[in-house]
Amino acid sequence: DQQVKQNSPSLSVQEGRISILNCDYTNSMFDYFLWYKKYPAEGPTFLISISSIKDKNEDGRFTVFLNKSAKHLSLHIVPSQPGDSAVYFCAASAIVQGAQKLVFGQGTRLTINP
Amino acid sequence: KAGVTQTPRYLIKTRGQQVTLSCSPISGHRSVSWYQQTPGQGLQFLFEYFSETQRNKGNFPGRFSGRQFSNSRSEMNVSTLELGDSALYLCASSLNVFSYNEQFFGPGTRLTVL
């Protein structure tokens, strides 16, 4: 049962254009969402997060949008740069029976073409 | 400040064997989490330790176990290895439990089970 889904395994975008990575979730208990970026041979690094009480959070070139009614979040990268080529994971967390539950999506490989 | 270190980086085992992976968190961090990354499944949460106590556990069989020492270093053990245990095992540390937006990952241990 995949509670957090990233339906696009890969995405290719031209340098300078907008990259949009999507993530869907099924559990309405999730109240905090995060995006991580992973380069080969390195561990994931935290990129940006959003609480369920917000619908948008911005940090420089990165913006995360949350649509709670659709159980959907997206990460926008504008403008895209070659260094953004990596695998991006979305994750969702919730407190379930007193314990924090953190669930990751399968990841989307983003390639920025010069 | 040194990052999260994991040893060994690569490991080859055969079915039925057991394996122990090690994780040294960032100095001062007391929470250590373990994840399994496989193609198509993304990152799956194994367990989280804080102050030598397991605070949270994912949905993995009892063959997967862990512990944390008084210096916050953590080990993960997998007994009776199966082919499906081949994966990248990541550990992450943070100052406190549930601080997922302040979680730093190590480079991982690539386990291959033959």
PDB file of C-alpha atoms in Angstrom, chain B residues 5-86:
ATOM      1  CA  THR B   5      29.203   8.435   8.499  1.00  0.00           C
ATOM      2  CA  GLN B   6      28.209   4.901   7.614  1.00  0.00           C
ATOM      3  CA  THR B   7      30.382   1.822   7.469  1.00  0.00           C
ATOM      4  CA  PRO B   8      30.961  -0.163   5.449  1.00  0.00           C
ATOM      5  CA  ARG B   9      30.009   1.620   2.242  1.00  0.00           C
ATOM      6  CA  TYR B  10      29.643  -1.606   0.272  1.00  0.00           C
ATOM      7  CA  LEU B  11      28.921  -5.148   1.383  1.00  0.00           C
ATOM      8  CA  ILE B  12      28.334  -8.438  -0.398  1.00  0.00           C
ATOM      9  CA  LYS B  13      26.727 -11.310   1.490  1.00  0.00           C
ATOM     10  CA  THR B  14      25.049 -14.579   0.631  1.00  0.00           C
ATOM     11  CA  ARG B  15      21.550 -15.725   1.505  1.00  0.00           C
ATOM     12  CA  GLY B  16      21.161 -16.918   5.058  1.00  0.00           C
ATOM     13  CA  GLN B  17      24.033 -14.870   6.426  1.00  0.00           C
ATOM     14  CA  GLN B  18      23.638 -11.963   8.796  1.00  0.00           C
ATOM     15  CA  VAL B  19      25.014  -8.456   8.518  1.00  0.00           C
ATOM     16  CA  THR B  20      25.654  -5.510  10.831  1.00  0.00           C
ATOM     17  CA  LEU B  21      25.774  -1.954   9.539  1.00  0.00           C
ATOM     18  CA  SER B  22      27.087   0.986  11.516  1.00  0.00           C
ATOM     19  CA  CYS B  23      26.119   4.641  11.650  1.00  0.00           C
ATOM     20  CA  SER B  24      27.865   7.495  13.439  1.00  0.00           C
ATOM     21  CA  PRO B  25      25.630  10.561  13.741  1.00  0.00           C
ATOM     22  CA  ILE B  26      26.679  14.178  13.637  1.00  0.00           C
ATOM     23  CA  SER B  27      28.242  15.206  16.933  1.00  0.00           C
ATOM     24  CA  GLY B  28      25.512  16.277  19.357  1.00  0.00           C
ATOM     25  CA  HIS B  29      22.705  14.559  17.474  1.00  0.00           C
ATOM     26  CA  ARG B  30      20.810  12.090  19.619  1.00  0.00           C
ATOM     27  CA  SER B  31      18.285  10.713  17.156  1.00  0.00           C
ATOM     28  CA  VAL B  32      19.225   8.159  14.509  1.00  0.00           C
ATOM     29  CA  SER B  33      16.831   6.780  11.910  1.00  0.00           C
ATOM     30  CA  TRP B  34      17.372   3.972   9.440  1.00  0.00           C
ATOM     31  CA  TYR B  35      15.859   3.641   5.958  1.00  0.00           C
ATOM     32  CA  GLN B  36      15.942   1.088   3.169  1.00  0.00           C
ATOM     33  CA  GLN B  37      16.055   2.363  -0.398  1.00  0.00           C
ATOM     34  CA  THR B  38      15.177   0.062  -3.279  1.00  0.00           C
ATOM     35  CA  PRO B  39      14.316   0.898  -6.899  1.00  0.00           C
ATOM     36  CA  GLY B  40      10.584   1.407  -7.278  1.00  0.00           C
ATOM     37  CA  GLN B  41       9.922   1.507  -3.529  1.00  0.00           C
ATOM     38  CA  GLY B  42      11.735   4.672  -2.637  1.00  0.00           C
ATOM     39  CA  LEU B  43      12.848   5.077   0.955  1.00  0.00           C
ATOM     40  CA  GLN B  44      11.147   2.923   3.540  1.00  0.00           C
ATOM     41  CA  PHE B  45      11.460   3.711   7.214  1.00  0.00           C
ATOM     42  CA  LEU B  46      12.970   0.976   9.356  1.00  0.00           C
ATOM     43  CA  PHE B  47      13.283   2.432  12.843  1.00  0.00           C
ATOM     44  CA  GLU B  48      14.319   5.460  14.882  1.00  0.00           C
ATOM     45  CA  TYR B  49      16.390   5.547  18.048  1.00  0.00           C
ATOM     46  CA  PHE B  50      16.736   8.315  20.579  1.00  0.00           C
ATOM     47  CA  SER B  51      18.801   8.115  23.747  1.00  0.00           C
ATOM     48  CA  GLU B  52      19.374   4.384  23.250  1.00  0.00           C
ATOM     49  CA  THR B  53      15.643   3.655  23.013  1.00  0.00           C
ATOM     50  CA  GLN B  54      13.698   2.668  19.918  1.00  0.00           C
ATOM     51  CA  ARG B  55      11.043   5.365  19.543  1.00  0.00           C
ATOM     52  CA  ASN B  56       9.508   4.404  16.253  1.00  0.00           C
ATOM     53  CA  LYS B  57       9.383   1.360  14.006  1.00  0.00           C
ATOM     54  CA  GLY B  58       8.392   0.728  10.401  1.00  0.00           C
ATOM     55  CA  ASN B  59       6.768  -2.337   8.887  1.00  0.00           C
ATOM     56  CA  PHE B  60       9.730  -4.660   8.529  1.00  0.00           C
ATOM     57  CA  PRO B  61      10.064  -8.252   9.736  1.00  0.00           C
ATOM     58  CA  GLY B  62      11.813  -9.097  12.976  1.00  0.00           C
ATOM     59  CA  ARG B  63      14.936 -10.081  11.033  1.00  0.00           C
ATOM     60  CA  PHE B  64      15.694  -6.361  10.989  1.00  0.00           C
ATOM     61  CA  SER B  65      16.848  -5.012  14.324  1.00  0.00           C
ATOM     62  CA  GLY B  66      18.871  -2.143  15.614  1.00  0.00           C
ATOM     63  CA  ARG B  67      20.358  -0.553  18.658  1.00  0.00           C
ATOM     64  CA  GLN B  68      21.866   2.703  19.770  1.00  0.00           C
ATOM     65  CA  PHE B  69      24.796   3.176  22.086  1.00  0.00           C
ATOM     66  CA  SER B  70      25.362   5.796  24.759  1.00  0.00           C
ATOM     67  CA  ASN B  71      27.495   7.853  22.347  1.00  0.00           C
ATOM     68  CA  SER B  72      24.497   7.900  19.924  1.00  0.00           C
ATOM     69  CA  ARG B  73      26.227   5.634  17.413  1.00  0.00           C
ATOM     70  CA  SER B  74      23.792   3.102  16.015  1.00  0.00           C
ATOM     71  CA  GLU B  75      23.977  -0.316  14.466  1.00  0.00           C
ATOM     72  CA  MET B  76      21.488  -2.144  12.327  1.00  0.00           C
ATOM     73  CA  ASN B  77      21.438  -5.919  12.018  1.00  0.00           C
ATOM     74  CA  VAL B  78      19.740  -8.094   9.441  1.00  0.00           C
ATOM     75  CA  SER B  79      19.669 -11.814  10.121  1.00  0.00           C
ATOM     76  CA  THR B  80      18.982 -14.661   7.704  1.00  0.00           C
ATOM     77  CA  LEU B  81      19.522 -12.478   4.658  1.00  0.00           C
ATOM     78  CA  GLU B  82      17.218 -12.835   1.667  1.00  0.00           C
ATOM     79  CA  LEU B  83      17.810 -11.746  -1.936  1.00  0.00           C
ATOM     80  CA  GLY B  84      15.179  -9.033  -1.479  1.00  0.00           C
ATOM     81  CA  ASP B  85      17.266  -7.417   1.251  1.00  0.00           C
ATOM     82  CA  SER B  86      19.629  -6.091  -1.408  1.00  0.00           C
TER      83      SER B  86
END
